[in-house]
Coordinates of C-alpha atoms in Angstrom, one line a residue:
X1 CA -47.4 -4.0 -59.5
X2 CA -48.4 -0.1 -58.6
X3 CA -52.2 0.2 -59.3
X4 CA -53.7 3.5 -60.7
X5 CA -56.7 5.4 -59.3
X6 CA -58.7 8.4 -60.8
X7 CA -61.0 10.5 -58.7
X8 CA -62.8 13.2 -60.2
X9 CA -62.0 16.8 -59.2
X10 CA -65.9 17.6 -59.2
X11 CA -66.2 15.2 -56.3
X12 CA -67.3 11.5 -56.2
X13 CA -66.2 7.8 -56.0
X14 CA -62.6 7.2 -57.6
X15 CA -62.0 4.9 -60.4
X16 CA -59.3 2.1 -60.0
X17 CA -57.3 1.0 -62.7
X18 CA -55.7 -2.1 -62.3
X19 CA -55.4 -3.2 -66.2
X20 CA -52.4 -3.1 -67.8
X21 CA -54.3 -0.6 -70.8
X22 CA -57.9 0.8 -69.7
X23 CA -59.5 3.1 -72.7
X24 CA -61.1 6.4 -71.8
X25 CA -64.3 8.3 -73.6
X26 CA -68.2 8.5 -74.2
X27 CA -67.9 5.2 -76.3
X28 CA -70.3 2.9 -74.1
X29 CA -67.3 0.3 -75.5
X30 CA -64.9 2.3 -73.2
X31 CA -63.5 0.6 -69.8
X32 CA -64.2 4.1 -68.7
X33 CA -66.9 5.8 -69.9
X34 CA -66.8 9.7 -69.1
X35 CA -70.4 11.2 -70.5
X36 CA -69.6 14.5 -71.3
X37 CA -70.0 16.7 -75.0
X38 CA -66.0 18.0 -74.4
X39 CA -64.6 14.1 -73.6
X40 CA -64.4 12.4 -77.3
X41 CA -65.3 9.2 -78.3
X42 CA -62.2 7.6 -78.2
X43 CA -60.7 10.4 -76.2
X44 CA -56.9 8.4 -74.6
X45 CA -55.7 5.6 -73.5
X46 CA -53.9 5.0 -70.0
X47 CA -51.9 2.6 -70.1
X48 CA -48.9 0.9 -67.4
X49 CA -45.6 -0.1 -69.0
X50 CA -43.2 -1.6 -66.1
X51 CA -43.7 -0.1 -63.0
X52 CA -44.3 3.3 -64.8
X53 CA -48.6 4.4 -66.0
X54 CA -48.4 6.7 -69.4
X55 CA -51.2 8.5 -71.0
X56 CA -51.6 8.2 -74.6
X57 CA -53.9 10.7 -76.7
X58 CA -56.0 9.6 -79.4
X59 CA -56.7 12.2 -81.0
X60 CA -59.3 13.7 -79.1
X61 CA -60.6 17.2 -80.5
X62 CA -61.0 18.9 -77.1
X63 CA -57.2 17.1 -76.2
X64 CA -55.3 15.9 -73.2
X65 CA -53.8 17.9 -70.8
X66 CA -51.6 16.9 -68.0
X67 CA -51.4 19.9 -64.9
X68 CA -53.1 22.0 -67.9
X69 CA -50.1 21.5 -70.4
X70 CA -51.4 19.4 -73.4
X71 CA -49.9 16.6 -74.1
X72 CA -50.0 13.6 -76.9
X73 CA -48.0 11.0 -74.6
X74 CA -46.6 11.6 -71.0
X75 CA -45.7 9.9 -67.9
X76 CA -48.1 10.0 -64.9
X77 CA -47.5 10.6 -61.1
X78 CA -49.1 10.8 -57.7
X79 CA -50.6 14.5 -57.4
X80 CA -50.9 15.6 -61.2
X81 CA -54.0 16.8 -62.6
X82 CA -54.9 14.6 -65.7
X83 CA -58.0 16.1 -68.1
X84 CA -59.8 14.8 -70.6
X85 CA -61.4 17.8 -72.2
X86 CA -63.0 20.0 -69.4
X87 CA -63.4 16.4 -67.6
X88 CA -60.6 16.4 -64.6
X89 CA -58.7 13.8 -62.4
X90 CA -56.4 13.7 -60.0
X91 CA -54.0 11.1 -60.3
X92 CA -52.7 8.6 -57.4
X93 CA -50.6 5.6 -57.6
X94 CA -50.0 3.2 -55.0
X95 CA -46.4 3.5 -53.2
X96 CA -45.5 6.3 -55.0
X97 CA -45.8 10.0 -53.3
X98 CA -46.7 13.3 -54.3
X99 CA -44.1 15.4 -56.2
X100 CA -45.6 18.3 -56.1
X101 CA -44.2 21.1 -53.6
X102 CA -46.6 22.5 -51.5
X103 CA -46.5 26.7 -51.4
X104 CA -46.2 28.2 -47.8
X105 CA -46.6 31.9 -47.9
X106 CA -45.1 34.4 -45.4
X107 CA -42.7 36.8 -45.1
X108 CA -40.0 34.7 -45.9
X109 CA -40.9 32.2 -48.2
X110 CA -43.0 31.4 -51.1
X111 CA -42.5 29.5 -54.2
X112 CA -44.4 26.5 -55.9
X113 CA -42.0 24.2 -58.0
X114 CA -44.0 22.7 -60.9
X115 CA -44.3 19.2 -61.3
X116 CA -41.2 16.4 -62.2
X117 CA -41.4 17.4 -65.9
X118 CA -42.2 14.4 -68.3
X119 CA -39.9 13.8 -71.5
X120 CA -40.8 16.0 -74.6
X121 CA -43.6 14.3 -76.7
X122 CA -43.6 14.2 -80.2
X123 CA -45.9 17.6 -80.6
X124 CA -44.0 20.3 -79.1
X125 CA -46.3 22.7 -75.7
X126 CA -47.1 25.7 -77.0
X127 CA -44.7 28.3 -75.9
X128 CA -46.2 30.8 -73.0
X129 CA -48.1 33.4 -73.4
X130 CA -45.8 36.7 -72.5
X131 CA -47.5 38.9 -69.8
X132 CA -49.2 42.2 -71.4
X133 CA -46.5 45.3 -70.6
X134 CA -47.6 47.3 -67.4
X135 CA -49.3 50.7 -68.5
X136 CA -46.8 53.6 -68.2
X137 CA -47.5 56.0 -65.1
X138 CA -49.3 58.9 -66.3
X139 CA -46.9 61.8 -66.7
X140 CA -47.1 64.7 -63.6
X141 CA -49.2 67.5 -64.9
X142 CA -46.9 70.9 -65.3
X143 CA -47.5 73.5 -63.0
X144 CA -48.7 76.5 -64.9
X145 CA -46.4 78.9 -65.5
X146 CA -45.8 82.3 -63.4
X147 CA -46.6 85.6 -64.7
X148 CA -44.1 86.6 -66.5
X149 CA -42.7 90.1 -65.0
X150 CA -43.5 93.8 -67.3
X151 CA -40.9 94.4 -69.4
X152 CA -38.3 97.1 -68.3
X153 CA -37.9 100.0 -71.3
X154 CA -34.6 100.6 -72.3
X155 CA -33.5 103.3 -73.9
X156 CA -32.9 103.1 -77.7
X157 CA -29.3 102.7 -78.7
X158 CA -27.6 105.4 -80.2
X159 CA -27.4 105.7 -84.3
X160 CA -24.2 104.4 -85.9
X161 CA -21.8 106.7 -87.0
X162 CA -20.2 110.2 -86.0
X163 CA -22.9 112.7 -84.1
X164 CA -24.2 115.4 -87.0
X165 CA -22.3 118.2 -87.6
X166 CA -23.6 121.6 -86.5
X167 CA -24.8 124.4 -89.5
X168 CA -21.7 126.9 -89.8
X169 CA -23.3 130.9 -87.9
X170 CA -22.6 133.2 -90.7
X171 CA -19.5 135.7 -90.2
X172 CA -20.1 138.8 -88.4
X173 CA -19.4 142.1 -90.5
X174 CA -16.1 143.6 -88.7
X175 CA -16.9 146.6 -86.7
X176 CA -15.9 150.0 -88.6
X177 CA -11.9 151.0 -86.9
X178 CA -12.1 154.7 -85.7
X179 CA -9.7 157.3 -86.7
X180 CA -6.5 157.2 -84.4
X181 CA -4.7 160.5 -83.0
X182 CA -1.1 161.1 -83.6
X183 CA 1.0 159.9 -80.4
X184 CA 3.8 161.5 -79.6
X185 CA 6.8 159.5 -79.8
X186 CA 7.8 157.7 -77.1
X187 CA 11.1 157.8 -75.2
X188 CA 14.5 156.3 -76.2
X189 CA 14.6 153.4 -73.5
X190 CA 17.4 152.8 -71.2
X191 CA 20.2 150.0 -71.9
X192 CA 18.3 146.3 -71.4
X193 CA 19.5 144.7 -68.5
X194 CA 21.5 141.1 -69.4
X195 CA 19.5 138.2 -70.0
X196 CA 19.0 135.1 -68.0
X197 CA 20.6 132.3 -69.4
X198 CA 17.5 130.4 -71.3
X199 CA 16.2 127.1 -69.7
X200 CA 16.8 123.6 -71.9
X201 CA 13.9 123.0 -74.4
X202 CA 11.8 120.0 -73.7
X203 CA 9.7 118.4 -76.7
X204 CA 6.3 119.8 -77.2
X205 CA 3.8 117.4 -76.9
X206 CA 2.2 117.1 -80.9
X207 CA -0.6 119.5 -81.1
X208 CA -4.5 118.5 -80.6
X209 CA -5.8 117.8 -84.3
X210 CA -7.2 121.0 -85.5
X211 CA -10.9 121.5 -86.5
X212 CA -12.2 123.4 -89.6
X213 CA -13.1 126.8 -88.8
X214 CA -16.9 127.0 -87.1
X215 CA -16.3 123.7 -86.4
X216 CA -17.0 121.5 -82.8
X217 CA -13.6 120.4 -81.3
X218 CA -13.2 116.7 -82.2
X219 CA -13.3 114.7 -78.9
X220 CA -10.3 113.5 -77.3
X221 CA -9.4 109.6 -78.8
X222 CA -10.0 107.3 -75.6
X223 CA -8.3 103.8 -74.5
X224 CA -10.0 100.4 -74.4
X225 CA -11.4 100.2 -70.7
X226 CA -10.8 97.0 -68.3
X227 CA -14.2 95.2 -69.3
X228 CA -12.7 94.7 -72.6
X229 CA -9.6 93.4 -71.0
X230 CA -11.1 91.1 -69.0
X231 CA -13.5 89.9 -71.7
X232 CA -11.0 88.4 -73.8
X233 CA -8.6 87.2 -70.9
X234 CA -12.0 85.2 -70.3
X235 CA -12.3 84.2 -74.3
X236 CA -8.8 83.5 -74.1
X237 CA -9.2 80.8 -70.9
X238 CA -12.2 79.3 -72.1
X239 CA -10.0 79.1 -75.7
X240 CA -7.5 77.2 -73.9
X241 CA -10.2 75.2 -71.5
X242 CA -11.8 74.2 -75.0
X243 CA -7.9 73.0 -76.3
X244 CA -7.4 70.9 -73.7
X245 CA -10.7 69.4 -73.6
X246 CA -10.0 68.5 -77.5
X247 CA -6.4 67.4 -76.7
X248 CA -7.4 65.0 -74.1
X249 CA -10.6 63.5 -76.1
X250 CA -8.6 62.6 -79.0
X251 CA -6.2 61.3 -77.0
X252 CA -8.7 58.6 -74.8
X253 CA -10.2 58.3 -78.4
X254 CA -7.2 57.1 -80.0
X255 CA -5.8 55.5 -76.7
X256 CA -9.3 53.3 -77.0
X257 CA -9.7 52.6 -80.4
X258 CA -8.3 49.1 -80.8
X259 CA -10.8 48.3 -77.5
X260 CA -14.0 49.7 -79.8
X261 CA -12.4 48.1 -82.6
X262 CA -13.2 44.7 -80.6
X263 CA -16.5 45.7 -79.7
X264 CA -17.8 46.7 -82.6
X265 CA -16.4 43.5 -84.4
X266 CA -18.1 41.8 -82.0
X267 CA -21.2 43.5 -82.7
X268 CA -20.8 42.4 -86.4
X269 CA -20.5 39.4 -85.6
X270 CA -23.6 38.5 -83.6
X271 CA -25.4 41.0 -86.6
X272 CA -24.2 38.1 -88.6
X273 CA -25.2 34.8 -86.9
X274 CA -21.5 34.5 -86.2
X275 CA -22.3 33.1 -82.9
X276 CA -19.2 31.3 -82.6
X277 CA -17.1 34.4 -83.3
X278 CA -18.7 37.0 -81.2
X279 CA -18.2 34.1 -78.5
X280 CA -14.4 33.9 -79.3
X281 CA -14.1 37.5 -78.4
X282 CA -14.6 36.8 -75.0
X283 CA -12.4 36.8 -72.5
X284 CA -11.1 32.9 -70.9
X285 CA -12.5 33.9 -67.5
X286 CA -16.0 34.9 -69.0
X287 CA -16.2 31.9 -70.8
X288 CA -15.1 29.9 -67.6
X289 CA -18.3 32.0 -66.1
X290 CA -20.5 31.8 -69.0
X291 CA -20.8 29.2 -71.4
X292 CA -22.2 29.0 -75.2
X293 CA -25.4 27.9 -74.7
X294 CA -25.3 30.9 -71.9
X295 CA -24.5 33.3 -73.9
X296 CA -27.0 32.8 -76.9
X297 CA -29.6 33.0 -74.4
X298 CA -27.9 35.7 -72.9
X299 CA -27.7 37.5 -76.9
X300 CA -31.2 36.6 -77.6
X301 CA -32.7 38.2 -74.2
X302 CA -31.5 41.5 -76.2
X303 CA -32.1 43.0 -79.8
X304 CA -29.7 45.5 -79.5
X305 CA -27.4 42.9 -79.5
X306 CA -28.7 40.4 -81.8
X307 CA -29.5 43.0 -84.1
X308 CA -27.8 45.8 -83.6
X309 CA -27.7 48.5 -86.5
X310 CA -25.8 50.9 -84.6
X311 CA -23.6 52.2 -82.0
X312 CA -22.7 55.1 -80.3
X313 CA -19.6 55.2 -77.7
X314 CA -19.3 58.6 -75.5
X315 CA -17.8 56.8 -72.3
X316 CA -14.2 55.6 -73.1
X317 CA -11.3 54.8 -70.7
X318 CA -7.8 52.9 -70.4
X319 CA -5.8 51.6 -67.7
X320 CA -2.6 49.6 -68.3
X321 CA -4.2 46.5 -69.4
X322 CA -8.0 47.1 -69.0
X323 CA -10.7 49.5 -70.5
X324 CA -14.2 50.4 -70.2
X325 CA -16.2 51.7 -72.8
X326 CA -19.9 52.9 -72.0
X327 CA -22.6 54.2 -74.6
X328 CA -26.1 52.9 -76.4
X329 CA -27.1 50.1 -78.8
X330 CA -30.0 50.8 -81.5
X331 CA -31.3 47.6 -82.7
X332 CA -32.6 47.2 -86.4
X333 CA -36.3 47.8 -84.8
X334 CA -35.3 51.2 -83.2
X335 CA -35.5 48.9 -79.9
X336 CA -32.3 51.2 -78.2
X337 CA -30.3 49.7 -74.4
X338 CA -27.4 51.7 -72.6
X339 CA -24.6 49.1 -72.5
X340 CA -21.1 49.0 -70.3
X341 CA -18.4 47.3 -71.8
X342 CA -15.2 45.9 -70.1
X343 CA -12.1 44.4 -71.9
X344 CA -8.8 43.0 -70.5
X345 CA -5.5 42.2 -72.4
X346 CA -4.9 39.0 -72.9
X347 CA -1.5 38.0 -75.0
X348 CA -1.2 41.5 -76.5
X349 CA -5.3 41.3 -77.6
X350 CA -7.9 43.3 -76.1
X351 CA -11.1 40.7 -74.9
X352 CA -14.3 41.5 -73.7
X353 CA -14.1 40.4 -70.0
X354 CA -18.0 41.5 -68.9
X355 CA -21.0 42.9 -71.2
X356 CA -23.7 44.9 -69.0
X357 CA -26.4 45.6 -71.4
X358 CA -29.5 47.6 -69.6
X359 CA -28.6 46.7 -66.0
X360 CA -28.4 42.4 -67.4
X361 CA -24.5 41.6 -67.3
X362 CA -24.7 38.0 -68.3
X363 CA -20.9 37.8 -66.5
X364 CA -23.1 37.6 -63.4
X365 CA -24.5 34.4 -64.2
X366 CA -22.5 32.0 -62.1
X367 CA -22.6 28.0 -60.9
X368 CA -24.8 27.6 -58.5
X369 CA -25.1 30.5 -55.8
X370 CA -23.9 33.3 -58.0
X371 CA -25.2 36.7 -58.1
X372 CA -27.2 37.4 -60.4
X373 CA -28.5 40.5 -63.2
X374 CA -31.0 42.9 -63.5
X375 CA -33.3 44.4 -65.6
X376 CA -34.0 48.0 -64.9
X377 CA -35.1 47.6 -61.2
X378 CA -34.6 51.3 -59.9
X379 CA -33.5 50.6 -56.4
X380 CA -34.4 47.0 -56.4
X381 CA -31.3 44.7 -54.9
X382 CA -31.4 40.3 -55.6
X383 CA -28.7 38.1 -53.9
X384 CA -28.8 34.5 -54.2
X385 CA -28.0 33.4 -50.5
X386 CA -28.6 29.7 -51.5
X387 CA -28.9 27.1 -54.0
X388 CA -28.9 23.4 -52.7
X389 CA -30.0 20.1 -54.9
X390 CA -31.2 16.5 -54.1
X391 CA -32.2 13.2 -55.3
X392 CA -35.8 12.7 -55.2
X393 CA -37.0 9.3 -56.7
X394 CA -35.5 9.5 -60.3
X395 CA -35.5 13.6 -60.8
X396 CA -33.3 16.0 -58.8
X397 CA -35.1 18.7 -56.9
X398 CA -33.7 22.4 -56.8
X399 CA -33.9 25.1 -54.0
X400 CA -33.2 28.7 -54.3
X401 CA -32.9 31.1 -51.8
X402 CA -33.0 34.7 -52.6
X403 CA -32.9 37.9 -50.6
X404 CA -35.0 41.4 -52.1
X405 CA -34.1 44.4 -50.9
X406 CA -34.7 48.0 -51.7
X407 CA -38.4 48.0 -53.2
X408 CA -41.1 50.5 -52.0
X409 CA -43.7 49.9 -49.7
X410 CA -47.3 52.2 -48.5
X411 CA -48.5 53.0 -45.7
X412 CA -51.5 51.5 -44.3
X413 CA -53.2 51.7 -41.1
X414 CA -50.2 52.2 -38.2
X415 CA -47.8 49.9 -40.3
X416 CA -46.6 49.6 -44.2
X417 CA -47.2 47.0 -46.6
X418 CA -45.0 45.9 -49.3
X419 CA -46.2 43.6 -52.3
X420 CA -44.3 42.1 -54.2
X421 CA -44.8 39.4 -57.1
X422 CA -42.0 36.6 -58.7
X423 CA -41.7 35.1 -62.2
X424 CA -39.7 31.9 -62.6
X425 CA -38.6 31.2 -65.9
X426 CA -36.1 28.2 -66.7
X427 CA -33.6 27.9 -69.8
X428 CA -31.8 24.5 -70.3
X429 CA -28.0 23.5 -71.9
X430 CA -29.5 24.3 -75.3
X431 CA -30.6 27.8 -74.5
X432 CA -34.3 27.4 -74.7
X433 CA -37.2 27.5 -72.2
X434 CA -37.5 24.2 -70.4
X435 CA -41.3 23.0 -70.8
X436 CA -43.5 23.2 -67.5
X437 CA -40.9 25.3 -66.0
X438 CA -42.0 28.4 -66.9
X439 CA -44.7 29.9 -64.8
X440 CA -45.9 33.7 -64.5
X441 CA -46.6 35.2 -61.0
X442 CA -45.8 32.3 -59.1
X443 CA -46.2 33.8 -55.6
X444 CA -47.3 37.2 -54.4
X445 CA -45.9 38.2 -51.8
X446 CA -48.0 40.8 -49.5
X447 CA -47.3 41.3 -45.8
X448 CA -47.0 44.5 -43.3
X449 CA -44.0 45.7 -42.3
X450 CA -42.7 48.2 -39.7
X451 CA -40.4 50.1 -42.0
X452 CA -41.0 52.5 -44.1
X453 CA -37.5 51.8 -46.2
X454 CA -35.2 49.1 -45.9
X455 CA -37.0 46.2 -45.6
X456 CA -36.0 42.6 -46.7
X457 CA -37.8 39.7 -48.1
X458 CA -36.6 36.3 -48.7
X459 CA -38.2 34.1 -51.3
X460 CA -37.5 30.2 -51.7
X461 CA -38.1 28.5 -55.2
X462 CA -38.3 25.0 -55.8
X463 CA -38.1 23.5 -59.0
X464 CA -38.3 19.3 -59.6
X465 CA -36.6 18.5 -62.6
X466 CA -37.2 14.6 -64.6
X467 CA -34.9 12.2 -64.1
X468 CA -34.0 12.1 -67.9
X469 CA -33.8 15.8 -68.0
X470 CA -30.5 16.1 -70.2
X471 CA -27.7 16.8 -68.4
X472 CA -25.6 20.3 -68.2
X473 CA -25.8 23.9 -67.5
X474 CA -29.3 25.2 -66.6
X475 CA -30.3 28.8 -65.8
X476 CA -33.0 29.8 -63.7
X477 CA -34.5 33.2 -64.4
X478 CA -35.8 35.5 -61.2
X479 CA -38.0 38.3 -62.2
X480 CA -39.6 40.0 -58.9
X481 CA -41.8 43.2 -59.7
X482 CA -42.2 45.6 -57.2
X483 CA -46.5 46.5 -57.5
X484 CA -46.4 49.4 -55.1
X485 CA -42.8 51.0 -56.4
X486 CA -43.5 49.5 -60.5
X487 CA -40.0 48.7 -61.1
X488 CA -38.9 45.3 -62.1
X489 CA -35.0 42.7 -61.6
X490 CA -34.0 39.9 -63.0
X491 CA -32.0 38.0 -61.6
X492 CA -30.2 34.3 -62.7
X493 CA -28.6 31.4 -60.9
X494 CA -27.3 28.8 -62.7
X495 CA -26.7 25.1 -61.8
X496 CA -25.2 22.0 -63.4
X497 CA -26.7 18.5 -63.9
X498 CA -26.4 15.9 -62.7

């Protein structure tokens, strides 16, 4: 049988444990005695059962903790930390090796895998604490404005309404006639000579309008110019533009509305709790992508889906048998996302065939080696370029390859450096976090690089999962965040167990 030694972390002679149940605390009763205030009196017990060693808390008030989760009862292995209080150990058994991955840092490769993960005890972890939010950049300052230029006088516009009518000058007196002298009368003319024959009349034009006496002439009535003629040809395009616009609106609106009909049932749905309907409104391919489990996880990642309390569609489109509809989801919390829609016909019914919900399409979680979403990276690119799993003793280890691309880097010295830091979440068949496979900047990656754009960097993540891990779908959850650009992707692979 596999023996059990201890050594303390501090430093020190290791303690062998080759009992079958040896009793840890400050009780001098204790097989090991451990004289320290945080270590209880009765603190656990460590026990072997087979060819396996267990820990068993006792309900110690400072607890147990295994790789710094707390636990009441869990499995041991070569390489784990085990704690009692602030008291710490690291554990080795004989013939067994260390299952812990060892993190190589580089250019092109990073991750640490946690530890084989031991089978839920009775009192559930303690979820993780979420990371605090990044502070917002401060806002540019505005440049202050430019003098703005004098203003230019215009003359004041003439008065409404006809020009004022000069006074009437009073009538001269008529000058006296003088006395006329008798003429003599004048000779008898000749015979007239004949007259020319008259020339044809034409019509008169109608006489000018005729002013009161003392009066000014009224002007001459004027035509509309060609600025008013080419004012309302303009009107009169920008009348028909304006038509047409409303013409072919209502018709993509009414061409898309048993498409948003589907949608927003949808959306009632998952307002509902009726996961199981808004999941039936998927298309077959998306659910042969994406399964139920998937796509909780994938509805609980956003409120604007889970609780949506309103919608508002401005990007709408048809093409024989698909549509796209764009626009933004408000969630009950005033928490609002831009989301892209895609449908396809399938027997005569429109079904959503891919959901794209702030950059996250949860269509892009694929079986093992699929690309994967993103959350709101900017220019940030992920690719999965590799997902392999093996056997190792009774758990199955997972490696992931993934390719970054498209983050910003700084100059510094004759070269430029880019830093960037990964997150590895993990979200089993049921759709919620896998304990001990959740851990927050797992590796930083900071190296120099001779370009000042289009760099790459390749991470590797290994993850070591239990050999009674349940089986099914499991989704592994990429967040790198770019510290010299601040933008953030997510990005998820998915594998199957076994």
């Amino acid at each position: 049988m596999a023996n059990l030694r201890l050594t303390p972390a501090a430093g020190g002679g290791g303690v062998d444990l080759d009992k079958d149940k040896t009793l840890v605390g400050r009780d001098p009763g204790c097989e090991i005695v451990v004289g320290d205030g945080s270590v209880s009196r009765k603190h656990a017990l460590v026990e072997r059962r087979g060819a396996n060693w267990f820990v068993v808390d006792q309900g110690s008030a400072n607890g147990t903790f295994l790789d710094s989760q707390r636990v009441a009862e869990a499995q041991l292995h070569s390489g784990q930390e085990l704690r009692f209080g602030a008291v710490a150990y690291k554990v080795d058994i004989e013939g067994e090796d260390s299952a812990t991955t060892i993190l190589t840092t580089g250019p092109e490769a990073t991750v640490v895998a946690p530890t084989p993960i031991a089978k839920p005890a009775t009192v559930p972890p303690p979820p993780p604490r979420p990371a605090p939010p990044a502070a917002p950049p401060a806002p540019p300052r505005p440049a202050p404005p430019a003098a703005a230029p004098p203003p230019i006088p215009r003359p004041a516009p003439p008065a409404p309404g006809p020009p004022p009518i000069p006074p009437r000058p009073a009538p001269a007196a008529p000058p006296p006639i003088p006395p006329r002298a008798p003429a003599a009368p004048p000779p008898r003319p000749a015979a007239p000579p004949p007259r020319p024959p008259a020339p044809a009349r034409t019509a008169a034009p109608p006489p000018p309008p005729m002013s009161a006496p003392g009066e000014a002439p009224l002007p001459a009535k004027k035509g509309r110019g060609p600025l008013f003629w080419a004012l309302t040809g303009c009107c009169g395009c920008l009348l028909l533009l304006l038509i047409g616009i409303g013409v072919i609106g209502g018709a993509a609106f009414y061409m898309t509305g048993d498409a948003v009909a589907v949608v927003r049932a949808q959306l009632n749905a998952l307002r509902g709790g009726d996961m199981d309907g808004a999941y039936g409104r998927l298309s077959s391919s998306y659910q042969a992508r994406m399964s139920r489990s998937a796509f909780e996880a994938f509805v609980s990642r956003h409120p604007a889906l889970r609780e949506n309390n309103d919608s508002t569609f401005w990007s709408r489109s048809v093409k024989n048998d698909t549509a796209e509809i764009s626009g933004m989801l408000t969630a009950a919390s005033g928490t609002r996302e831009t989301v892209k829609y895609e449908l396809v016909k399938e027997g005569g019914t429109w079904k959503i065939s891919n959901i794209d919900i702030s950059g996250d399409s949860g269509a892009e979680t694929t079986a093992a080696g699929g690309r994967g979403g993103g959350g709101g990276g900017g220019g940030l690119r992920l690719e999965t370029t590799g997902v392999e799993k093996a056997r190792v003793g009774e758990g199955t280890a997972v490696t992931i390859k993934t390719q970054v691309g498209g983050f910003k880097v700084r100059p510094e010295g004759n070269a430029y450096v880019m830093d960037l830091v990964e997150d590895v979440d993990t979200i089993g068949p049921s759709g919620e976090p896998v304990p001990g496979l959740q851990q927050k900047e797992v590796e930083r990656l900071r190296s120099a690089t001779s370009m000042e754009e289009g760099a790459i960097a390749n991470f590797t993540t290994k993850l070591t999962l239990a050999g009674d891990s349940v089986p099914g779908r499991y989704t592994v959850r990429l967040t790198i965040r770019d510290q010299v650009g601040g933008g953030a992707k997510t990005h998820d692979v998915a594998f199957d167990l076994p």
